[in-house]
GROMACS .gro file of C-alpha atoms in nm:
model
  423
    1MET     CA    1   8.802   2.028  10.449
    2LYS     CA    2   8.710   1.876  10.111
    3SER     CA    3   8.616   2.086   9.809
    4LEU     CA    4   8.259   2.032   9.689
    5TRP     CA    5   8.324   2.219   9.363
    6ASP     CA    6   8.177   2.034   9.063
    7GLU     CA    7   8.297   2.176   8.734
    8ALA     CA    8   8.008   2.025   8.541
    9GLU     CA    9   7.757   2.185   8.778
   10ALA     CA   10   7.942   2.516   8.764
   11GLU     CA   11   7.931   2.511   8.384
   12ARG     CA   12   7.559   2.429   8.391
   13LEU     CA   13   7.496   2.728   8.617
   14ARG     CA   14   7.703   2.955   8.392
   15ARG     CA   15   7.500   2.852   8.088
   16ALA     CA   16   7.174   2.893   8.278
   17ALA     CA   17   7.279   3.250   8.369
   18GLY     CA   18   7.282   3.348   8.001
   19ASP     CA   19   7.525   3.564   7.808
   20ASP     CA   20   7.553   3.852   8.057
   21PRO     CA   21   7.895   3.826   8.230
   22ALA     CA   22   7.752   3.992   8.542
   23GLU     CA   23   7.482   3.727   8.572
   24GLN     CA   24   7.745   3.457   8.524
   25ASP     CA   25   7.956   3.611   8.801
   26LEU     CA   26   7.651   3.621   9.030
   27ALA     CA   27   7.570   3.259   8.949
   28MET     CA   28   7.919   3.153   9.053
   29ARG     CA   29   7.891   3.366   9.368
   30VAL     CA   30   7.564   3.197   9.463
   31TYR     CA   31   7.709   2.853   9.387
   32THR     CA   32   8.018   2.879   9.608
   33SER     CA   33   7.824   3.065   9.878
   34GLN     CA   34   7.592   2.764   9.900
   35LEU     CA   35   7.889   2.527   9.906
   36ILE     CA   36   8.030   2.718  10.202
   37GLY     CA   37   7.692   2.725  10.374
   38GLN     CA   38   7.653   2.348  10.341
   39GLU     CA   39   7.949   2.291  10.573
   40PRO     CA   40   7.849   2.370  10.935
   41ASP     CA   41   8.214   2.375  11.042
   42LEU     CA   42   8.263   2.677  10.813
   43VAL     CA   43   7.949   2.879  10.891
   44LEU     CA   44   7.632   2.817  11.088
   45HIS     CA   45   7.295   2.991  11.102
   46GLY     CA   46   7.355   3.312  10.913
   47GLY     CA   47   7.725   3.339  10.995
   48GLY     CA   48   7.982   3.446  10.738
   49ASN     CA   49   7.933   3.642  10.419
   50THR     CA   50   8.049   3.652  10.057
   51SER     CA   51   8.077   3.899   9.770
   52VAL     CA   52   8.164   3.939   9.404
   53LYS     CA   53   8.266   4.247   9.205
   54THR     CA   54   8.142   4.274   8.848
   55ARG     CA   55   8.009   4.533   8.603
   56ARG     CA   56   7.650   4.636   8.528
   57ARG     CA   57   7.479   4.907   8.327
   58ASP     CA   58   7.295   5.204   8.473
   59GLU     CA   59   6.964   5.338   8.344
   60ASN     CA   60   7.147   5.528   8.070
   61GLY     CA   61   7.328   5.219   7.946
   62ALA     CA   62   7.669   5.318   8.086
   63GLU     CA   63   7.866   5.033   8.243
   64HIS     CA   64   8.000   5.067   8.600
   65ASP     CA   65   8.170   4.852   8.863
   66VAL     CA   66   7.930   4.700   9.116
   67ILE     CA   67   7.963   4.467   9.412
   68HIS     CA   68   7.713   4.200   9.520
   69VAL     CA   69   7.733   4.130   9.895
   70LYS     CA   70   7.535   3.886  10.110
   71GLY     CA   71   7.225   4.054  10.250
   72SER     CA   72   7.124   4.062  10.614
   73GLY     CA   73   6.880   3.785  10.705
   74TRP     CA   74   6.998   3.542  10.437
   75ASP     CA   75   7.176   3.215  10.510
   76LEU     CA   76   7.463   3.105  10.288
   77ALA     CA   77   7.334   2.748  10.273
   78THR     CA   78   7.016   2.855  10.095
   79ILE     CA   79   7.111   3.189   9.943
   80GLU     CA   80   6.993   3.289   9.594
   81GLY     CA   81   7.066   3.590   9.376
   82PRO     CA   82   6.823   3.825   9.556
   83GLY     CA   83   7.015   3.756   9.877
   84LEU     CA   84   7.324   3.925   9.731
   85PRO     CA   85   7.216   4.286   9.671
   86ALA     CA   86   7.427   4.489   9.429
   87MET     CA   87   7.574   4.832   9.501
   88TRP     CA   88   7.767   5.077   9.285
   89LEU     CA   89   8.129   5.017   9.382
   90ASP     CA   90   8.295   5.355   9.324
   91PRO     CA   91   8.097   5.543   9.593
   92LEU     CA   92   8.179   5.266   9.840
   93LEU     CA   93   8.550   5.303   9.765
   94GLU     CA   94   8.519   5.676   9.827
   95ALA     CA   95   8.415   5.590  10.184
   96ARG     CA   96   8.783   5.521  10.249
   97LYS     CA   97   8.817   5.899  10.279
   98THR     CA   98   8.547   5.923  10.547
   99ALA     CA   99   8.692   5.913  10.898
  100THR     CA  100   8.377   5.818  11.088
  101MET     CA  101   8.028   5.699  11.010
  102SER     CA  102   7.755   5.594  11.252
  103ASP     CA  103   7.573   5.264  11.211
  104GLU     CA  104   7.262   5.441  11.086
  105GLU     CA  105   7.466   5.650  10.844
  106MET     CA  106   7.644   5.342  10.710
  107VAL     CA  107   7.319   5.151  10.653
  108ALA     CA  108   7.162   5.454  10.480
  109PHE     CA  109   7.477   5.504  10.272
  110LEU     CA  110   7.486   5.141  10.156
  111ARG     CA  111   7.115   5.145  10.074
  112ARG     CA  112   7.151   5.462   9.867
  113GLU     CA  113   7.405   5.286   9.648
  114MET     CA  114   7.192   4.975   9.593
  115LEU     CA  115   7.081   4.910   9.236
  116ASP     CA  116   6.753   4.760   9.360
  117GLN     CA  117   6.605   4.945   9.655
  118SER     CA  118   6.371   4.655   9.732
  119GLY     CA  119   6.663   4.427   9.828
  120PRO     CA  120   6.779   4.339  10.180
  121ASN     CA  121   7.031   4.551  10.369
  122PRO     CA  122   7.384   4.453  10.267
  123SER     CA  123   7.604   4.283  10.526
  124VAL     CA  124   7.755   4.503  10.796
  125GLU     CA  125   8.091   4.402  10.647
  126ALA     CA  126   8.000   4.524  10.296
  127LEU     CA  127   8.260   4.800  10.299
  128LEU     CA  128   8.536   4.557  10.394
  129HIS     CA  129   8.437   4.340  10.098
  130ALA     CA  130   8.442   4.648   9.877
  131PHE     CA  131   8.784   4.766   9.998
  132LEU     CA  132   8.952   4.430   9.936
  133PRO     CA  133   9.055   4.447   9.568
  134ALA     CA  134   8.990   4.086   9.466
  135LYS     CA  135   8.687   3.994   9.256
  136PHE     CA  136   8.558   3.722   9.492
  137VAL     CA  137   8.576   3.746   9.872
  138ASP     CA  138   8.468   3.478  10.124
  139HIS     CA  139   8.433   3.519  10.502
  140THR     CA  140   8.372   3.233  10.746
  141HIS     CA  141   8.362   3.158  11.118
  142SER     CA  142   8.510   2.810  11.091
  143CYS     CA  143   8.537   2.598  11.404
  144ALA     CA  144   8.906   2.523  11.366
  145ALA     CA  145   8.993   2.887  11.302
  146LEU     CA  146   8.792   3.000  11.606
  147ALA     CA  147   8.977   2.758  11.834
  148ILE     CA  148   9.291   2.951  11.736
  149ALA     CA  149   9.138   3.299  11.702
  150ASN     CA  150   9.017   3.272  12.063
  151GLN     CA  151   9.362   3.231  12.214
  152PRO     CA  152   9.542   3.503  12.412
  153ASP     CA  153   9.826   3.476  12.158
  154ALA     CA  154   9.604   3.427  11.853
  155ALA     CA  155   9.801   3.663  11.628
  156GLU     CA  156  10.129   3.485  11.698
  157ARG     CA  157   9.974   3.144  11.635
  158ALA     CA  158   9.819   3.267  11.311
  159ARG     CA  159  10.155   3.394  11.193
  160GLU     CA  160  10.305   3.052  11.275
  161ILE     CA  161  10.034   2.876  11.074
  162PHE     CA  162  10.000   3.105  10.773
  163GLY     CA  163  10.331   3.288  10.752
  164ASP     CA  164  10.292   3.585  10.519
  165GLU     CA  165  10.004   3.432  10.321
  166LEU     CA  166   9.743   3.603  10.538
  167SER     CA  167   9.750   3.943  10.706
  168ILE     CA  168   9.649   3.951  11.073
  169VAL     CA  169   9.374   4.186  11.194
  170PRO     CA  170   9.327   4.243  11.569
  171TYR     CA  171   8.972   4.250  11.699
  172VAL     CA  172   8.774   4.555  11.590
  173MET     CA  173   8.397   4.598  11.610
  174PRO     CA  174   8.245   4.479  11.279
  175GLY     CA  175   8.105   4.743  11.051
  176PHE     CA  176   8.265   5.072  10.951
  177LYS     CA  177   8.555   5.055  11.199
  178LEU     CA  178   8.656   4.701  11.103
  179SER     CA  179   8.630   4.782  10.732
  180HIS     CA  180   8.879   5.068  10.770
  181ALA     CA  181   9.112   4.880  11.003
  182ALA     CA  182   9.129   4.571  10.780
  183ASP     CA  183   9.172   4.787  10.471
  184GLN     CA  184   9.464   4.976  10.626
  185ILE     CA  185   9.632   4.649  10.724
  186HIS     CA  186   9.578   4.511  10.375
  187VAL     CA  187   9.729   4.824  10.220
  188GLN     CA  188  10.031   4.809  10.453
  189GLU     CA  189  10.089   4.432  10.468
  190GLY     CA  190   9.863   4.276  10.207
  191ALA     CA  191  10.093   4.259   9.906
  192GLY     CA  192  10.100   3.895   9.799
  193THR     CA  193   9.843   3.783  10.056
  194SER     CA  194   9.522   3.602   9.968
  195GLY     CA  195   9.326   3.635  10.291
  196GLN     CA  196   9.300   3.777  10.641
  197PHE     CA  197   9.290   3.621  10.987
  198LEU     CA  198   9.067   3.820  11.224
  199VAL     CA  199   9.137   3.770  11.595
  200ASN     CA  200   8.826   3.663  11.791
  201HIS     CA  201   8.631   3.660  11.466
  202GLY     CA  202   8.722   3.436  11.171
  203LEU     CA  203   8.884   3.408  10.829
  204PHE     CA  204   8.870   3.593  10.496
  205SER     CA  205   8.991   3.459  10.164
  206PHE     CA  206   8.984   3.618   9.822
  207GLY     CA  207   9.068   3.543   9.462
  208ASP     CA  208   9.004   3.634   9.101
  209ASP     CA  209   8.750   3.358   9.049
  210ALA     CA  210   8.490   3.184   9.263
  211ARG     CA  211   8.663   2.849   9.282
  212THR     CA  212   8.998   2.997   9.386
  213SER     CA  213   8.853   3.199   9.672
  214TYR     CA  214   8.633   2.909   9.787
  215GLU     CA  215   8.915   2.656   9.786
  216ARG     CA  216   9.143   2.900   9.964
  217ILE     CA  217   8.900   2.931  10.255
  218LEU     CA  218   8.895   2.551  10.269
  219ARG     CA  219   9.276   2.535  10.263
  220TYR     CA  220   9.315   2.792  10.539
  221THR     CA  221   9.060   2.608  10.750
  222THR     CA  222   9.242   2.281  10.686
  223MET     CA  223   9.569   2.443  10.796
  224CYS     CA  224   9.397   2.535  11.124
  225GLU     CA  225   9.266   2.180  11.161
  226GLU     CA  226   9.612   2.036  11.100
  227TYR     CA  227   9.765   2.277  11.352
  228LEU     CA  228   9.516   2.165  11.619
  229ALA     CA  229   9.581   1.799  11.540
  230ALA     CA  230   9.958   1.847  11.559
  231LYS     CA  231   9.911   1.998  11.907
  232GLY     CA  232   9.710   1.694  12.018
  233ALA     CA  233   9.383   1.889  12.021
  234ALA     CA  234   9.216   1.783  11.696
  235LEU     CA  235   8.868   1.925  11.646
  236LEU     CA  236   8.625   1.647  11.730
  237PRO     CA  237   8.415   1.545  11.429
  238GLU     CA  238   8.061   1.672  11.402
  239GLU     CA  239   7.826   1.394  11.513
  240VAL     CA  240   7.504   1.308  11.328
  241GLY     CA  241   7.179   1.227  11.502
  242THR     CA  242   7.252   1.394  11.835
  243LYS     CA  243   6.900   1.535  11.876
  244ALA     CA  244   6.691   1.356  12.138
  245GLN     CA  245   6.345   1.276  12.003
  246ASP     CA  246   6.168   1.322  12.337
  247PRO     CA  247   6.369   1.565  12.549
  248GLU     CA  248   6.118   1.574  12.832
  249ALA     CA  249   6.143   1.201  12.885
  250HIS     CA  250   6.442   1.308  13.091
  251THR     CA  251   6.317   1.438  13.423
  252SER     CA  252   6.574   1.716  13.442
  253VAL     CA  253   6.465   1.856  13.104
  254ALA     CA  254   6.099   1.836  13.202
  255ALA     CA  255   6.184   2.024  13.522
  256LEU     CA  256   6.376   2.283  13.322
  257ARG     CA  257   6.066   2.343  13.110
  258ASP     CA  258   5.847   2.390  13.416
  259ALA     CA  259   6.091   2.639  13.568
  260LEU     CA  260   6.131   2.840  13.247
  261LYS     CA  261   5.756   2.866  13.190
  262GLU     CA  262   5.722   3.050  13.519
  263TRP     CA  263   5.880   3.348  13.345
  264GLY     CA  264   5.646   3.558  13.133
  265PHE     CA  265   5.881   3.557  12.834
  266PHE     CA  266   5.837   3.181  12.790
  267ALA     CA  267   5.490   3.143  12.947
  268ASP     CA  268   5.301   3.108  12.618
  269SER     CA  269   5.560   2.949  12.395
  270LEU     CA  270   5.864   2.739  12.485
  271ALA     CA  271   6.065   2.480  12.292
  272LEU     CA  272   6.357   2.272  12.415
  273ASP     CA  273   6.607   2.082  12.198
  274LEU     CA  274   6.824   1.824  12.378
  275ARG     CA  275   7.149   1.707  12.218
  276LEU     CA  276   7.335   1.393  12.327
  277SER     CA  277   7.684   1.306  12.198
  278ASP     CA  278   8.029   1.191  12.303
  279ALA     CA  279   8.171   1.539  12.229
  280ASN     CA  280   7.904   1.698  12.446
  281ASP     CA  281   7.985   1.454  12.727
  282ARG     CA  282   8.354   1.546  12.711
  283PHE     CA  283   8.268   1.914  12.713
  284LEU     CA  284   8.030   1.885  13.007
  285ALA     CA  285   8.297   1.696  13.202
  286LEU     CA  286   8.550   1.980  13.171
  287GLU     CA  287   8.694   2.090  13.500
  288GLY     CA  288   8.590   2.449  13.563
  289LEU     CA  289   8.303   2.430  13.313
  290ALA     CA  290   8.117   2.727  13.461
  291GLU     CA  291   8.423   2.951  13.452
  292ILE     CA  292   8.517   2.847  13.097
  293THR     CA  293   8.169   2.892  12.952
  294GLY     CA  294   8.131   3.217  13.141
  295ARG     CA  295   8.411   3.375  12.937
  296GLY     CA  296   8.188   3.439  12.633
  297THR     CA  297   8.082   3.306  12.294
  298ALA     CA  298   8.302   3.140  12.033
  299THR     CA  299   8.238   3.416  11.779
  300PRO     CA  300   8.079   3.752  11.853
  301ASP     CA  301   7.757   3.717  11.654
  302HIS     CA  302   7.656   3.401  11.843
  303VAL     CA  303   7.566   3.623  12.138
  304ILE     CA  304   7.243   3.740  11.975
  305ARG     CA  305   7.116   3.383  11.964
  306ILE     CA  306   7.259   3.216  12.276
  307LYS     CA  307   7.331   3.502  12.519
  308PRO     CA  308   7.683   3.552  12.662
  309ARG     CA  309   7.679   3.231  12.868
  310PRO     CA  310   7.466   2.923  12.942
  311VAL     CA  311   7.282   2.816  13.255
  312ILE     CA  312   7.435   2.504  13.411
  313GLY     CA  313   7.264   2.221  13.596
  314GLU     CA  314   7.277   1.852  13.671
  315ALA     CA  315   7.090   1.548  13.542
  316THR     CA  316   6.944   1.516  13.893
  317PHE     CA  317   6.794   1.868  13.893
  318GLY     CA  318   6.427   1.911  13.974
  319VAL     CA  319   6.207   2.216  13.934
  320GLU     CA  320   6.334   2.385  14.249
  321ASP     CA  321   6.695   2.341  14.140
  322TRP     CA  322   6.628   2.487  13.796
  323ARG     CA  323   6.419   2.766  13.943
  324ALA     CA  324   6.717   2.873  14.154
  325ALA     CA  325   6.965   2.835  13.865
  326ILE     CA  326   6.749   3.044  13.630
  327LYS     CA  327   6.696   3.308  13.897
  328ASP     CA  328   7.073   3.329  13.943
  329PHE     CA  329   7.123   3.353  13.567
  330ALA     CA  330   6.869   3.635  13.539
  331ALA     CA  331   7.036   3.823  13.826
  332TRP     CA  332   7.374   3.780  13.656
  333TYR     CA  333   7.233   3.902  13.324
  334GLU     CA  334   7.078   4.211  13.483
  335ALA     CA  335   7.412   4.292  13.650
  336TYR     CA  336   7.592   4.234  13.318
  337PHE     CA  337   7.356   4.480  13.151
  338ASN     CA  338   7.396   4.738  13.426
  339ARG     CA  339   7.776   4.709  13.413
  340ASN     CA  340   7.799   4.767  13.042
  341ALA     CA  341   7.501   4.977  12.933
  342PRO     CA  342   7.644   5.302  13.076
  343HIS     CA  343   7.941   5.270  12.838
  344ALA     CA  344   7.724   5.236  12.525
  345ASP     CA  345   7.711   5.519  12.273
  346GLU     CA  346   7.333   5.542  12.306
  347PRO     CA  347   7.071   5.442  12.566
  348LYS     CA  348   6.996   5.068  12.571
  349THR     CA  349   6.689   4.878  12.689
  350MET     CA  350   6.759   4.543  12.852
  351LEU     CA  351   6.653   4.235  12.659
  352ASP     CA  352   6.498   3.942  12.841
  353PRO     CA  353   6.739   3.805  13.104
  354LEU     CA  354   6.680   3.434  13.034
  355PRO     CA  355   6.921   3.168  12.907
  356ARG     CA  356   6.910   3.017  12.560
  357VAL     CA  357   7.135   2.721  12.641
  358ALA     CA  358   7.131   2.483  12.938
  359LEU     CA  359   7.429   2.259  13.004
  360ILE     CA  360   7.314   1.954  13.200
  361ARG     CA  361   7.608   1.762  13.340
  362GLY     CA  362   7.547   1.391  13.322
  363LEU     CA  363   7.300   1.433  13.035
  364GLY     CA  364   7.354   1.678  12.748
  365ILE     CA  365   7.310   2.024  12.598
  366VAL     CA  366   6.968   2.189  12.567
  367GLY     CA  367   6.878   2.468  12.325
  368ILE     CA  368   6.604   2.699  12.451
  369GLY     CA  369   6.370   2.911  12.241
  370ARG     CA  370   6.015   3.024  12.189
  371THR     CA  371   5.990   2.809  11.877
  372PRO     CA  372   6.145   2.475  11.777
  373LYS     CA  373   6.355   2.661  11.520
  374GLU     CA  374   6.497   2.900  11.781
  375ALA     CA  375   6.572   2.611  12.015
  376GLY     CA  376   6.737   2.417  11.733
  377VAL     CA  377   6.958   2.710  11.636
  378ALA     CA  378   7.065   2.755  11.999
  379ALA     CA  379   7.142   2.384  12.032
  380ASP     CA  380   7.340   2.381  11.707
  381LEU     CA  381   7.551   2.676  11.816
  382ALA     CA  382   7.604   2.530  12.163
  383GLU     CA  383   7.720   2.197  12.021
  384GLN     CA  384   7.957   2.376  11.786
  385THR     CA  385   8.087   2.586  12.075
  386ALA     CA  386   8.153   2.270  12.276
  387ARG     CA  387   8.384   2.134  12.006
  388ILE     CA  388   8.558   2.471  11.964
  389VAL     CA  389   8.616   2.508  12.338
  390LEU     CA  390   8.756   2.155  12.372
  391ALA     CA  391   9.009   2.226  12.096
  392ALA     CA  392   9.091   2.573  12.228
  393GLU     CA  393   9.150   2.447  12.580
  394GLY     CA  394   9.358   2.165  12.434
  395ILE     CA  395   9.613   2.404  12.283
  396GLY     CA  396   9.602   2.681  12.541
  397ARG     CA  397   9.316   2.882  12.689
  398PHE     CA  398   8.978   2.962  12.538
  399THR     CA  399   8.987   3.343  12.540
  400PRO     CA  400   8.693   3.489  12.351
  401LEU     CA  401   8.588   3.849  12.316
  402ASN     CA  402   8.582   4.044  12.642
  403GLU     CA  403   8.253   4.125  12.813
  404ARG     CA  404   8.239   4.493  12.713
  405ASP     CA  405   8.286   4.419  12.343
  406LEU     CA  406   8.048   4.124  12.361
  407PHE     CA  407   7.781   4.347  12.513
  408ASP     CA  408   7.829   4.594  12.230
  409MET     CA  409   7.766   4.313  11.983
  410GLU     CA  410   7.459   4.181  12.164
  411TYR     CA  411   7.300   4.526  12.180
  412TRP     CA  412   7.415   4.644  11.838
  413SER     CA  413   7.110   4.729  11.628
  414LEU     CA  414   7.276   4.589  11.315
  415GLU     CA  415   7.327   4.251  11.484
  416GLN     CA  416   6.972   4.238  11.620
  417ALA     CA  417   6.849   4.301  11.265
  418LYS     CA  418   6.987   3.959  11.168
  419LEU     CA  419   6.716   3.795  11.378
  420LYS     CA  420   6.440   3.946  11.164
  421PRO     CA  421   6.318   3.715  10.886
  422LYS     CA  422   6.401   3.825  10.534
  423ALA     CA  423   6.114   3.983  10.339
   0.00000   0.00000   0.00000
């Protein structure tokens, strides 16, 4: 990982922000958020979040601590100031004393403390950002870190890599519960640390200025990359130009389209995005591909865009083959829903039971969506997953979040809200 920090550009942005220190802090937060978002191996399609603590005046002119946190629906690569809504910090810190809070209560609580009520909902991890004492906090789902975070002995490997520089947080459902769990671990073990490693989830870094926190997240990611390389399982480089210009020139992809359009969900609108690369070929050639990809997604929030698993076929598949494969996938998805819905805290309605990714052995990876954008997002995430899985299998066993927890993420209202376009 190479730092993209440009001191001249940072100084230009500070000057453009004016004399208000809070606006200068926000400018630096936007700048490094965009730097993080520009690197797909750090975050992809809405993943990750960032924050900055500063001071602003209330309507009476009194100055108070506030925190700006990435808003739901915004992407770090393109984020601007309005995408980092500000909240009064002290009430958020008081939430440490609250034992439980429902999702709806947490969202309402965070919105009440927003300085501008027209802004987007703050990230579901806003309280965790608030509880961590550093001024700047960065959170990513980097590929290299996920190859390690999705190991059965992820905590032990993280301790080997980072020593006492990061505290280790076992998997906890994001939101209120994770905020409290990570805070308690930071209080107990966080003295002298400058980040956190979250099992099955990702990395946090923090620092007193934007550049320090940003370059720490790069360093921790690089440490993960070097660990993988030392184990003979280096993360394959991201390849450019993998998108096929005419996916349906391949008979198997054309047949996949015909089979999918027989389902009402895709009858009126369907887009396919075929990706061809050496990394994809290696992934598709894995022994036990169906079992490996059936274990779950590389990071929990991917499930809302690519479902818990892909549908798998061959380059020789025709319409009848795909029809059977999709029917099997839909039956599996319905059974998955029926297994897990009874354990949810509230009644759930099943989403469509259709795949968002098709793995075609002997050809490539296909993203599936109702629009070209949806299909492109699915293909991007699937390609990233392929590289993560190859590295994870190379050092041990790809062991992502278990089915029950993954279901909770897929059907979590606060995750589904990420799919809604920002206002």
